[in-house]
mmCIF file with all atom_site columns, C-alpha atoms and ligand atoms in Angstrom:
data_model
loop_
_atom_site.group_PDB
_atom_site.id
_atom_site.type_symbol
_atom_site.label_atom_id
_atom_site.label_alt_id
_atom_site.label_comp_id
_atom_site.label_asym_id
_atom_site.label_entity_id
_atom_site.label_seq_id
_atom_site.pdbx_PDB_ins_code
_atom_site.Cartn_x
_atom_site.Cartn_y
_atom_site.Cartn_z
_atom_site.occupancy
_atom_site.B_iso_or_equiv
_atom_site.pdbx_formal_charge
_atom_site.auth_seq_id
_atom_site.auth_comp_id
_atom_site.auth_asym_id
_atom_site.auth_atom_id
_atom_site.pdbx_PDB_model_num
ATOM   1   C CA  . MET H 1 1   ? 0.000   0.000  0.000  1.00 50.00 ? 1   MET H CA  1
ATOM   2   C CA  . THR H 1 2   ? 1.347   3.447  -0.882 1.00 53.00 ? 2   THR H CA  1
ATOM   3   C CA  . ALA H 1 3   ? 1.466   5.946  1.951  1.00 67.00 ? 3   ALA H CA  1
ATOM   4   C CA  . PHE H 1 4   ? 0.295   9.416  0.911  1.00 71.00 ? 4   PHE H CA  1
ATOM   5   C CA  . PRO H 1 5   ? 1.144   12.304 3.220  1.00 73.00 ? 5   PRO H CA  1
ATOM   6   C CA  . ASP H 1 6   ? -1.853  13.747 5.061  1.00 79.00 ? 6   ASP H CA  1
ATOM   7   C CA  . PRO H 1 7   ? -3.160  16.903 3.342  1.00 88.00 ? 7   PRO H CA  1
ATOM   8   C CA  . LEU H 1 8   ? -2.627  20.157 5.201  1.00 96.00 ? 8   LEU H CA  1
ATOM   9   C CA  . PRO H 1 9   ? -5.620  21.292 7.263  1.00 98.00 ? 9   PRO H CA  1
ATOM   10  C CA  . PRO H 1 10  ? -7.114  24.509 5.814  1.00 97.00 ? 10  PRO H CA  1
ATOM   11  C CA  . TRP H 1 11  ? -5.927  26.682 8.739  1.00 98.00 ? 11  TRP H CA  1
ATOM   12  C CA  . ARG H 1 12  ? -2.291  25.887 7.960  1.00 98.00 ? 12  ARG H CA  1
ATOM   13  C CA  . ASP H 1 13  ? -2.308  28.089 4.849  1.00 98.00 ? 13  ASP H CA  1
ATOM   14  C CA  . LEU H 1 14  ? -3.988  30.957 6.739  1.00 98.00 ? 14  LEU H CA  1
ATOM   15  C CA  . LEU H 1 15  ? -1.440  30.682 9.524  1.00 98.00 ? 15  LEU H CA  1
ATOM   16  C CA  . ARG H 1 16  ? 1.419   30.607 7.026  1.00 98.00 ? 16  ARG H CA  1
ATOM   17  C CA  . ARG H 1 17  ? 0.147   33.724 5.278  1.00 97.00 ? 17  ARG H CA  1
ATOM   18  C CA  . ALA H 1 18  ? -0.282  35.541 8.602  1.00 98.00 ? 18  ALA H CA  1
ATOM   19  C CA  . ARG H 1 19  ? 3.264   34.549 9.602  1.00 97.00 ? 19  ARG H CA  1
ATOM   20  C CA  . ASP H 1 20  ? 4.603   35.665 6.207  1.00 97.00 ? 20  ASP H CA  1
ATOM   21  C CA  . ARG H 1 21  ? 3.355   39.170 6.956  1.00 97.00 ? 21  ARG H CA  1
ATOM   22  C CA  . GLU H 1 22  ? 5.736   39.308 9.911  1.00 96.00 ? 22  GLU H CA  1
ATOM   23  C CA  . GLY H 1 23  ? 8.608   38.975 7.423  1.00 95.00 ? 23  GLY H CA  1
ATOM   24  C CA  . ARG H 1 24  ? 11.923  38.098 9.031  1.00 92.00 ? 24  ARG H CA  1
ATOM   25  C CA  . ALA H 1 25  ? 10.926  39.494 12.445 1.00 93.00 ? 25  ALA H CA  1
ATOM   26  C CA  . PRO H 1 26  ? 11.573  36.887 15.162 1.00 94.00 ? 26  PRO H CA  1
ATOM   27  C CA  . GLN H 1 27  ? 8.152   37.697 16.679 1.00 93.00 ? 27  GLN H CA  1
ATOM   28  C CA  . GLY H 1 28  ? 6.544   35.615 13.927 1.00 94.00 ? 28  GLY H CA  1
ATOM   29  C CA  . ARG H 1 29  ? 7.916   32.524 15.714 1.00 97.00 ? 29  ARG H CA  1
ATOM   30  C CA  . TRP H 1 30  ? 6.868   33.515 19.230 1.00 98.00 ? 30  TRP H CA  1
ATOM   31  C CA  . LEU H 1 31  ? 3.788   31.972 20.721 1.00 98.00 ? 31  LEU H CA  1
ATOM   32  C CA  . GLN H 1 32  ? 2.289   31.644 24.168 1.00 98.00 ? 32  GLN H CA  1
ATOM   33  C CA  . LEU H 1 33  ? 1.940   28.196 25.676 1.00 99.00 ? 33  LEU H CA  1
ATOM   34  C CA  . ALA H 1 34  ? -0.662  27.732 28.409 1.00 98.00 ? 34  ALA H CA  1
ATOM   35  C CA  . THR H 1 35  ? -0.545  24.744 30.725 1.00 98.00 ? 35  THR H CA  1
ATOM   36  C CA  . VAL H 1 36  ? -2.319  23.689 33.896 1.00 98.00 ? 36  VAL H CA  1
ATOM   37  C CA  . ALA H 1 37  ? -0.139  23.316 36.984 1.00 98.00 ? 37  ALA H CA  1
ATOM   38  C CA  . ARG H 1 38  ? -0.541  20.422 39.384 1.00 98.00 ? 38  ARG H CA  1
ATOM   39  C CA  . ASP H 1 39  ? -2.576  22.638 41.759 1.00 98.00 ? 39  ASP H CA  1
ATOM   40  C CA  . GLY H 1 40  ? -5.087  23.298 38.935 1.00 98.00 ? 40  GLY H CA  1
ATOM   41  C CA  . THR H 1 41  ? -4.055  26.922 38.354 1.00 98.00 ? 41  THR H CA  1
ATOM   42  C CA  . PRO H 1 42  ? -3.070  28.207 34.890 1.00 98.00 ? 42  PRO H CA  1
ATOM   43  C CA  . ARG H 1 43  ? 0.454   29.025 33.665 1.00 98.00 ? 43  ARG H CA  1
ATOM   44  C CA  . VAL H 1 44  ? 1.432   30.813 30.468 1.00 98.00 ? 44  VAL H CA  1
ATOM   45  C CA  . ARG H 1 45  ? 4.741   31.769 28.875 1.00 98.00 ? 45  ARG H CA  1
ATOM   46  C CA  . THR H 1 46  ? 6.336   32.565 25.519 1.00 98.00 ? 46  THR H CA  1
ATOM   47  C CA  . LEU H 1 47  ? 8.149   29.908 23.475 1.00 98.00 ? 47  LEU H CA  1
ATOM   48  C CA  . VAL H 1 48  ? 9.748   29.755 20.053 1.00 98.00 ? 48  VAL H CA  1
ATOM   49  C CA  . PHE H 1 49  ? 7.953   27.721 17.387 1.00 98.00 ? 49  PHE H CA  1
ATOM   50  C CA  . ARG H 1 50  ? 10.455  25.084 16.177 1.00 98.00 ? 50  ARG H CA  1
ATOM   51  C CA  . GLY H 1 51  ? 8.595   23.720 13.172 1.00 98.00 ? 51  GLY H CA  1
ATOM   52  C CA  . TRP H 1 52  ? 5.827   21.403 12.010 1.00 98.00 ? 52  TRP H CA  1
ATOM   53  C CA  . ALA H 1 53  ? 6.232   17.722 12.794 1.00 98.00 ? 53  ALA H CA  1
ATOM   54  C CA  . ARG H 1 54  ? 3.056   16.746 10.929 1.00 97.00 ? 54  ARG H CA  1
ATOM   55  C CA  . PRO H 1 55  ? 0.202   18.665 9.291  1.00 97.00 ? 55  PRO H CA  1
ATOM   56  C CA  . ALA H 1 56  ? -1.387  19.231 12.713 1.00 98.00 ? 56  ALA H CA  1
ATOM   57  C CA  . ALA H 1 57  ? 1.512   18.751 15.132 1.00 98.00 ? 57  ALA H CA  1
ATOM   58  C CA  . LEU H 1 58  ? 4.139   21.302 16.075 1.00 98.00 ? 58  LEU H CA  1
ATOM   59  C CA  . ASP H 1 59  ? 7.404   21.172 17.968 1.00 98.00 ? 59  ASP H CA  1
ATOM   60  C CA  . LEU H 1 60  ? 8.625   23.330 20.833 1.00 98.00 ? 60  LEU H CA  1
ATOM   61  C CA  . LEU H 1 61  ? 11.811  22.986 22.831 1.00 98.00 ? 61  LEU H CA  1
ATOM   62  C CA  . THR H 1 62  ? 12.206  23.554 26.531 1.00 98.00 ? 62  THR H CA  1
ATOM   63  C CA  . ASP H 1 63  ? 14.146  22.576 29.607 1.00 98.00 ? 63  ASP H CA  1
ATOM   64  C CA  . GLY H 1 64  ? 13.002  19.351 31.238 1.00 98.00 ? 64  GLY H CA  1
ATOM   65  C CA  . ARG H 1 65  ? 13.799  20.907 34.629 1.00 98.00 ? 65  ARG H CA  1
ATOM   66  C CA  . SER H 1 66  ? 11.376  23.820 34.091 1.00 98.00 ? 66  SER H CA  1
ATOM   67  C CA  . GLY H 1 67  ? 7.984   24.322 35.685 1.00 98.00 ? 67  GLY H CA  1
ATOM   68  C CA  . LYS H 1 68  ? 6.128   23.722 32.427 1.00 98.00 ? 68  LYS H CA  1
ATOM   69  C CA  . ALA H 1 69  ? 7.691   20.251 32.125 1.00 98.00 ? 69  ALA H CA  1
ATOM   70  C CA  . ASP H 1 70  ? 6.180   19.368 35.489 1.00 98.00 ? 70  ASP H CA  1
ATOM   71  C CA  . ASP H 1 71  ? 2.826   20.900 34.491 1.00 98.00 ? 71  ASP H CA  1
ATOM   72  C CA  . LEU H 1 72  ? 2.775   18.760 31.355 1.00 98.00 ? 72  LEU H CA  1
ATOM   73  C CA  . ALA H 1 73  ? 3.694   15.599 33.233 1.00 97.00 ? 73  ALA H CA  1
ATOM   74  C CA  . GLY H 1 74  ? 0.523   16.097 35.273 1.00 97.00 ? 74  GLY H CA  1
ATOM   75  C CA  . GLN H 1 75  ? -1.770  17.415 32.501 1.00 98.00 ? 75  GLN H CA  1
ATOM   76  C CA  . ALA H 1 76  ? -0.932  16.885 28.826 1.00 98.00 ? 76  ALA H CA  1
ATOM   77  C CA  . ALA H 1 77  ? -3.646  19.248 27.526 1.00 98.00 ? 77  ALA H CA  1
ATOM   78  C CA  . VAL H 1 78  ? -2.373  22.637 26.323 1.00 98.00 ? 78  VAL H CA  1
ATOM   79  C CA  . GLU H 1 79  ? -3.512  25.753 24.560 1.00 98.00 ? 79  GLU H CA  1
ATOM   80  C CA  . VAL H 1 80  ? -1.233  27.890 22.425 1.00 99.00 ? 80  VAL H CA  1
ATOM   81  C CA  . CYS H 1 81  ? -1.998  31.502 21.547 1.00 98.00 ? 81  CYS H CA  1
ATOM   82  C CA  . TRP H 1 82  ? -0.186  32.782 18.487 1.00 98.00 ? 82  TRP H CA  1
ATOM   83  C CA  . LEU H 1 83  ? -0.631  36.493 17.824 1.00 98.00 ? 83  LEU H CA  1
ATOM   84  C CA  . LEU H 1 84  ? 0.435   37.751 14.397 1.00 98.00 ? 84  LEU H CA  1
ATOM   85  C CA  . PRO H 1 85  ? 0.118   41.517 14.827 1.00 97.00 ? 85  PRO H CA  1
ATOM   86  C CA  . ARG H 1 86  ? 0.744   42.559 11.223 1.00 97.00 ? 86  ARG H CA  1
ATOM   87  C CA  . ALA H 1 87  ? -2.068  40.273 10.080 1.00 97.00 ? 87  ALA H CA  1
ATOM   88  C CA  . ARG H 1 88  ? -4.107  41.462 13.103 1.00 98.00 ? 88  ARG H CA  1
ATOM   89  C CA  . SER H 1 89  ? -4.831  37.809 13.682 1.00 98.00 ? 89  SER H CA  1
ATOM   90  C CA  . GLN H 1 90  ? -4.924  35.573 16.709 1.00 98.00 ? 90  GLN H CA  1
ATOM   91  C CA  . PHE H 1 91  ? -4.712  31.804 16.349 1.00 98.00 ? 91  PHE H CA  1
ATOM   92  C CA  . ARG H 1 92  ? -5.591  29.637 19.342 1.00 98.00 ? 92  ARG H CA  1
ATOM   93  C CA  . LEU H 1 93  ? -4.450  26.060 19.072 1.00 99.00 ? 93  LEU H CA  1
ATOM   94  C CA  . ARG H 1 94  ? -5.638  23.341 21.434 1.00 98.00 ? 94  ARG H CA  1
ATOM   95  C CA  . GLY H 1 95  ? -4.092  19.948 21.778 1.00 98.00 ? 95  GLY H CA  1
ATOM   96  C CA  . GLN H 1 96  ? -2.123  17.483 23.795 1.00 98.00 ? 96  GLN H CA  1
ATOM   97  C CA  . ARG H 1 97  ? 1.527   16.937 24.390 1.00 98.00 ? 97  ARG H CA  1
ATOM   98  C CA  . GLN H 1 98  ? 2.344   13.764 22.520 1.00 98.00 ? 98  GLN H CA  1
ATOM   99  C CA  . ARG H 1 99  ? 4.939   11.347 23.894 1.00 96.00 ? 99  ARG H CA  1
ATOM   100 C CA  . LEU H 1 100 ? 7.312   9.839  21.352 1.00 98.00 ? 100 LEU H CA  1
ATOM   101 C CA  . ASP H 1 101 ? 8.871   6.417  21.709 1.00 98.00 ? 101 ASP H CA  1
ATOM   102 C CA  . PRO H 1 102 ? 12.393  6.689  23.169 1.00 98.00 ? 102 PRO H CA  1
ATOM   103 C CA  . GLU H 1 103 ? 14.217  6.023  19.878 1.00 98.00 ? 103 GLU H CA  1
ATOM   104 C CA  . ARG H 1 104 ? 12.190  8.601  17.935 1.00 98.00 ? 104 ARG H CA  1
ATOM   105 C CA  . ASP H 1 105 ? 12.469  11.103 20.758 1.00 98.00 ? 105 ASP H CA  1
ATOM   106 C CA  . HIS H 1 106 ? 16.257  10.690 20.798 1.00 98.00 ? 106 HIS H CA  1
ATOM   107 C CA  . LYS H 1 107 ? 16.486  11.223 17.023 1.00 98.00 ? 107 LYS H CA  1
ATOM   108 C CA  . GLU H 1 108 ? 14.202  14.247 17.025 1.00 98.00 ? 108 GLU H CA  1
ATOM   109 C CA  . ARG H 1 109 ? 15.957  15.909 19.956 1.00 98.00 ? 109 ARG H CA  1
ATOM   110 C CA  . GLU H 1 110 ? 19.283  15.367 18.206 1.00 98.00 ? 110 GLU H CA  1
ATOM   111 C CA  . ARG H 1 111 ? 17.910  16.895 14.975 1.00 98.00 ? 111 ARG H CA  1
ATOM   112 C CA  . HIS H 1 112 ? 16.571  19.964 16.759 1.00 98.00 ? 112 HIS H CA  1
ATOM   113 C CA  . TRP H 1 113 ? 19.761  20.362 18.803 1.00 98.00 ? 113 TRP H CA  1
ATOM   114 C CA  . ARG H 1 114 ? 21.961  20.358 15.687 1.00 97.00 ? 114 ARG H CA  1
ATOM   115 C CA  . ALA H 1 115 ? 19.674  22.948 14.031 1.00 97.00 ? 115 ALA H CA  1
ATOM   116 C CA  . LEU H 1 116 ? 20.151  25.450 16.883 1.00 98.00 ? 116 LEU H CA  1
ATOM   117 C CA  . SER H 1 117 ? 22.733  28.220 16.709 1.00 97.00 ? 117 SER H CA  1
ATOM   118 C CA  . PRO H 1 118 ? 25.532  28.204 19.316 1.00 98.00 ? 118 PRO H CA  1
ATOM   119 C CA  . SER H 1 119 ? 23.793  31.061 21.175 1.00 98.00 ? 119 SER H CA  1
ATOM   120 C CA  . GLY H 1 120 ? 20.397  29.342 20.848 1.00 97.00 ? 120 GLY H CA  1
ATOM   121 C CA  . ARG H 1 121 ? 21.865  26.217 22.460 1.00 98.00 ? 121 ARG H CA  1
ATOM   122 C CA  . ALA H 1 122 ? 23.446  28.141 25.325 1.00 98.00 ? 122 ALA H CA  1
ATOM   123 C CA  . VAL H 1 123 ? 20.360  28.291 27.581 1.00 98.00 ? 123 VAL H CA  1
ATOM   124 C CA  . TRP H 1 124 ? 20.476  24.520 27.940 1.00 98.00 ? 124 TRP H CA  1
ATOM   125 C CA  . GLY H 1 125 ? 23.950  24.977 29.459 1.00 97.00 ? 125 GLY H CA  1
ATOM   126 C CA  . TRP H 1 126 ? 22.567  27.184 32.225 1.00 98.00 ? 126 TRP H CA  1
ATOM   127 C CA  . PRO H 1 127 ? 21.691  26.083 35.775 1.00 97.00 ? 127 PRO H CA  1
ATOM   128 C CA  . THR H 1 128 ? 18.200  24.829 36.686 1.00 97.00 ? 128 THR H CA  1
ATOM   129 C CA  . PRO H 1 129 ? 15.615  27.442 35.629 1.00 97.00 ? 129 PRO H CA  1
ATOM   130 C CA  . GLY H 1 130 ? 13.376  29.025 38.230 1.00 97.00 ? 130 GLY H CA  1
ATOM   131 C CA  . VAL H 1 131 ? 15.474  28.239 41.307 1.00 96.00 ? 131 VAL H CA  1
ATOM   132 C CA  . PRO H 1 132 ? 17.306  30.940 43.317 1.00 97.00 ? 132 PRO H CA  1
ATOM   133 C CA  . LEU H 1 133 ? 20.253  32.490 41.498 1.00 97.00 ? 133 LEU H CA  1
ATOM   134 C CA  . GLN H 1 134 ? 23.592  31.297 42.864 1.00 96.00 ? 134 GLN H CA  1
ATOM   135 C CA  . ALA H 1 135 ? 26.507  33.714 42.756 1.00 96.00 ? 135 ALA H CA  1
ATOM   136 C CA  . GLY H 1 136 ? 29.221  32.469 40.415 1.00 95.00 ? 136 GLY H CA  1
ATOM   137 C CA  . ALA H 1 137 ? 27.073  29.856 38.614 1.00 96.00 ? 137 ALA H CA  1
ATOM   138 C CA  . PRO H 1 138 ? 28.105  29.493 34.935 1.00 95.00 ? 138 PRO H CA  1
ATOM   139 C CA  . PHE H 1 139 ? 25.893  30.960 32.188 1.00 97.00 ? 139 PHE H CA  1
ATOM   140 C CA  . PRO H 1 140 ? 27.662  30.217 28.874 1.00 97.00 ? 140 PRO H CA  1
ATOM   141 C CA  . ALA H 1 141 ? 26.816  32.567 25.971 1.00 98.00 ? 141 ALA H CA  1
ATOM   142 C CA  . GLU H 1 142 ? 27.281  29.807 23.378 1.00 98.00 ? 142 GLU H CA  1
ATOM   143 C CA  . LEU H 1 143 ? 27.535  26.028 23.113 1.00 97.00 ? 143 LEU H CA  1
ATOM   144 C CA  . PRO H 1 144 ? 29.528  24.667 20.166 1.00 96.00 ? 144 PRO H CA  1
ATOM   145 C CA  . ASP H 1 145 ? 28.135  22.601 17.274 1.00 95.00 ? 145 ASP H CA  1
ATOM   146 C CA  . ASP H 1 146 ? 29.640  19.396 18.665 1.00 96.00 ? 146 ASP H CA  1
ATOM   147 C CA  . ALA H 1 147 ? 28.191  19.853 22.180 1.00 97.00 ? 147 ALA H CA  1
ATOM   148 C CA  . PRO H 1 148 ? 26.325  16.692 23.228 1.00 97.00 ? 148 PRO H CA  1
ATOM   149 C CA  . VAL H 1 149 ? 22.542  16.857 23.460 1.00 98.00 ? 149 VAL H CA  1
ATOM   150 C CA  . PRO H 1 150 ? 21.767  17.819 27.075 1.00 98.00 ? 150 PRO H CA  1
ATOM   151 C CA  . GLU H 1 151 ? 19.655  15.337 28.986 1.00 97.00 ? 151 GLU H CA  1
ATOM   152 C CA  . HIS H 1 152 ? 17.288  18.146 29.935 1.00 97.00 ? 152 HIS H CA  1
ATOM   153 C CA  . LEU H 1 153 ? 16.594  19.232 26.346 1.00 98.00 ? 153 LEU H CA  1
ATOM   154 C CA  . LEU H 1 154 ? 12.870  18.468 26.241 1.00 98.00 ? 154 LEU H CA  1
ATOM   155 C CA  . LEU H 1 155 ? 11.004  18.202 22.956 1.00 98.00 ? 155 LEU H CA  1
ATOM   156 C CA  . LEU H 1 156 ? 7.356   19.183 23.273 1.00 98.00 ? 156 LEU H CA  1
ATOM   157 C CA  . ARG H 1 157 ? 5.415   17.795 20.351 1.00 98.00 ? 157 ARG H CA  1
ATOM   158 C CA  . LEU H 1 158 ? 1.886   19.149 20.424 1.00 98.00 ? 158 LEU H CA  1
ATOM   159 C CA  . ALA H 1 159 ? -0.762  17.183 18.543 1.00 98.00 ? 159 ALA H CA  1
ATOM   160 C CA  . LEU H 1 160 ? -3.505  19.689 17.717 1.00 98.00 ? 160 LEU H CA  1
ATOM   161 C CA  . GLU H 1 161 ? -7.209  18.959 18.014 1.00 98.00 ? 161 GLU H CA  1
ATOM   162 C CA  . GLN H 1 162 ? -8.738  22.385 17.499 1.00 98.00 ? 162 GLN H CA  1
ATOM   163 C CA  . VAL H 1 163 ? -7.690  25.679 15.930 1.00 99.00 ? 163 VAL H CA  1
ATOM   164 C CA  . GLU H 1 164 ? -9.532  28.957 16.216 1.00 98.00 ? 164 GLU H CA  1
ATOM   165 C CA  . LEU H 1 165 ? -8.790  32.136 14.275 1.00 98.00 ? 165 LEU H CA  1
ATOM   166 C CA  . LEU H 1 166 ? -9.844  35.683 15.054 1.00 98.00 ? 166 LEU H CA  1
ATOM   167 C CA  . ASP H 1 167 ? -9.004  38.151 12.264 1.00 98.00 ? 167 ASP H CA  1
ATOM   168 C CA  . LEU H 1 168 ? -9.577  41.785 13.198 1.00 98.00 ? 168 LEU H CA  1
ATOM   169 C CA  . ARG H 1 169 ? -9.131  43.186 9.660  1.00 98.00 ? 169 ARG H CA  1
ATOM   170 C CA  . PRO H 1 170 ? -12.655 42.830 8.237  1.00 98.00 ? 170 PRO H CA  1
ATOM   171 C CA  . HIS H 1 171 ? -15.843 44.334 9.565  1.00 98.00 ? 171 HIS H CA  1
ATOM   172 C CA  . PRO H 1 172 ? -17.246 42.479 11.362 1.00 98.00 ? 172 PRO H CA  1
ATOM   173 C CA  . HIS H 1 173 ? -14.218 40.627 12.648 1.00 98.00 ? 173 HIS H CA  1
ATOM   174 C CA  . HIS H 1 174 ? -13.822 37.148 11.252 1.00 98.00 ? 174 HIS H CA  1
ATOM   175 C CA  . ARG H 1 175 ? -13.833 34.249 13.703 1.00 98.00 ? 175 ARG H CA  1
ATOM   176 C CA  . CYS H 1 176 ? -13.829 30.590 12.833 1.00 98.00 ? 176 CYS H CA  1
ATOM   177 C CA  . ARG H 1 177 ? -12.912 27.229 14.236 1.00 98.00 ? 177 ARG H CA  1
ATOM   178 C CA  . TRP H 1 178 ? -11.662 23.953 12.839 1.00 98.00 ? 178 TRP H CA  1
ATOM   179 C CA  . ARG H 1 179 ? -11.710 20.658 14.733 1.00 98.00 ? 179 ARG H CA  1
ATOM   180 C CA  . ALA H 1 180 ? -9.782  17.524 13.880 1.00 98.00 ? 180 ALA H CA  1
ATOM   181 C CA  . ALA H 1 181 ? -12.812 15.466 14.965 1.00 98.00 ? 181 ALA H CA  1
ATOM   182 C CA  . THR H 1 182 ? -14.859 16.912 12.064 1.00 97.00 ? 182 THR H CA  1
ATOM   183 C CA  . GLY H 1 183 ? -12.088 16.631 9.458  1.00 97.00 ? 183 GLY H CA  1
ATOM   184 C CA  . TRP H 1 184 ? -10.977 20.262 9.988  1.00 98.00 ? 184 TRP H CA  1
ATOM   185 C CA  . GLN H 1 185 ? -14.188 21.625 8.450  1.00 98.00 ? 185 GLN H CA  1
ATOM   186 C CA  . GLU H 1 186 ? -14.388 25.363 8.834  1.00 98.00 ? 186 GLU H CA  1
ATOM   187 C CA  . GLU H 1 187 ? -17.033 26.524 11.356 1.00 98.00 ? 187 GLU H CA  1
ATOM   188 C CA  . PRO H 1 188 ? -17.731 30.282 11.195 1.00 98.00 ? 188 PRO H CA  1
ATOM   189 C CA  . LEU H 1 189 ? -18.459 31.775 14.643 1.00 98.00 ? 189 LEU H CA  1
ATOM   190 C CA  . ASN H 1 190 ? -19.674 35.109 15.908 1.00 98.00 ? 190 ASN H CA  1
ATOM   191 C CA  . PRO H 1 191 ? -16.652 37.208 16.723 1.00 98.00 ? 191 PRO H CA  1
HETATM 192 C C1  . FMN M 2 .   ? 10.738  35.743 23.157 1.00 55.23 ? 201 FMN M C1  1
HETATM 193 C C2  . FMN M 2 .   ? 10.893  34.593 24.112 1.00 55.23 ? 201 FMN M C2  1
HETATM 194 C C3  . FMN M 2 .   ? 11.127  33.319 23.619 1.00 55.23 ? 201 FMN M C3  1
HETATM 195 C C4  . FMN M 2 .   ? 11.276  32.238 24.484 1.00 55.23 ? 201 FMN M C4  1
HETATM 196 N N1  . FMN M 2 .   ? 11.462  30.989 23.964 1.00 55.23 ? 201 FMN M N1  1
HETATM 197 C C5  . FMN M 2 .   ? 11.532  29.921 24.800 1.00 55.23 ? 201 FMN M C5  1
HETATM 198 C C6  . FMN M 2 .   ? 11.636  28.598 24.270 1.00 55.23 ? 201 FMN M C6  1
HETATM 199 O O1  . FMN M 2 .   ? 11.659  28.349 23.049 1.00 55.23 ? 201 FMN M O1  1
HETATM 200 N N2  . FMN M 2 .   ? 11.687  27.582 25.168 1.00 55.23 ? 201 FMN M N2  1
HETATM 201 C C7  . FMN M 2 .   ? 11.622  27.790 26.509 1.00 55.23 ? 201 FMN M C7  1
HETATM 202 O O2  . FMN M 2 .   ? 11.655  26.814 27.254 1.00 55.23 ? 201 FMN M O2  1
HETATM 203 N N3  . FMN M 2 .   ? 11.527  29.012 27.035 1.00 55.23 ? 201 FMN M N3  1
HETATM 204 C C8  . FMN M 2 .   ? 11.471  30.095 26.209 1.00 55.23 ? 201 FMN M C8  1
HETATM 205 N N4  . FMN M 2 .   ? 11.348  31.354 26.727 1.00 55.23 ? 201 FMN M N4  1
HETATM 206 C C9  . FMN M 2 .   ? 11.305  31.510 28.200 1.00 55.23 ? 201 FMN M C9  1
HETATM 207 C C10 . FMN M 2 .   ? 9.886   31.170 28.706 1.00 55.23 ? 201 FMN M C10 1
HETATM 208 O O3  . FMN M 2 .   ? 8.979   32.193 28.354 1.00 55.23 ? 201 FMN M O3  1
HETATM 209 C C11 . FMN M 2 .   ? 9.849   30.953 30.229 1.00 55.23 ? 201 FMN M C11 1
HETATM 210 O O4  . FMN M 2 .   ? 10.270  32.120 30.897 1.00 55.23 ? 201 FMN M O4  1
HETATM 211 C C12 . FMN M 2 .   ? 10.717  29.780 30.669 1.00 55.23 ? 201 FMN M C12 1
HETATM 212 O O5  . FMN M 2 .   ? 10.653  28.706 29.740 1.00 55.23 ? 201 FMN M O5  1
HETATM 213 C C13 . FMN M 2 .   ? 10.306  29.288 32.048 1.00 55.23 ? 201 FMN M C13 1
HETATM 214 O O6  . FMN M 2 .   ? 8.950   28.952 32.006 1.00 55.23 ? 201 FMN M O6  1
HETATM 215 P P1  . FMN M 2 .   ? 8.233   27.969 33.088 1.00 55.23 ? 201 FMN M P1  1
HETATM 216 O O7  . FMN M 2 .   ? 8.808   28.355 34.424 1.00 55.23 ? 201 FMN M O7  1
HETATM 217 O O8  . FMN M 2 .   ? 6.794   28.275 32.947 1.00 55.23 ? 201 FMN M O8  1
HETATM 218 O O9  . FMN M 2 .   ? 8.581   26.561 32.720 1.00 55.23 ? 201 FMN M O9  1
HETATM 219 C C14 . FMN M 2 .   ? 11.210  32.445 25.879 1.00 55.23 ? 201 FMN M C14 1
HETATM 220 C C15 . FMN M 2 .   ? 10.949  33.722 26.376 1.00 55.23 ? 201 FMN M C15 1
HETATM 221 C C16 . FMN M 2 .   ? 10.797  34.784 25.503 1.00 55.23 ? 201 FMN M C16 1
HETATM 222 C C17 . FMN M 2 .   ? 10.521  36.155 26.076 1.00 55.23 ? 201 FMN M C17 1
#
């Protein structure tokens, strides 16, 4: 049997066009990841989008020692908010952190690690995030290309189940939703 790649869900093209409007600005790759902490309260922070793993799955990188890693170990459901200001558009992506089998995870972490710049890698050479600052602790500015993949480099692969767009350009504003469960059919909503 021949395997055909899954077609792209319709929101992928809209998201790409909105990101294109940001040009080369790094902000086009910044998104906000919301998680639920173990005490049931919300957490949100900015992360860099690291690429599409599948038509409806994206990759983020973080530190396995960080608070969000613990949140996700307790609750795999996430929401991502991706604001593309030049397109005056907000995309909200809901899904679950997907666990990869150890071999795949190893390969994918290695691939992402090699794609980082020396300064991009550096933060994984820093001490445990979120704990009190210790005088004299090392904070390298760069890690070389041949640096081994740190154990605490955590790949977050988010498998998306729902995407919602709010576009402020037209009057009235345009809001719609797509759900994986309905084959990503577009559902227009009141803004
Ligand atoms: C523009 C920007 C990009 C960031 N990118 C990442 C990233 O890709 N991965 C990451 O773990 N933290 C990134 N951070 C830091 C996070 O926002 C956050 O402060 C850190 O991961 C600790 O979060 P936590 O304590 O909720 O786990 C970025 C921060 C900013 C301002």
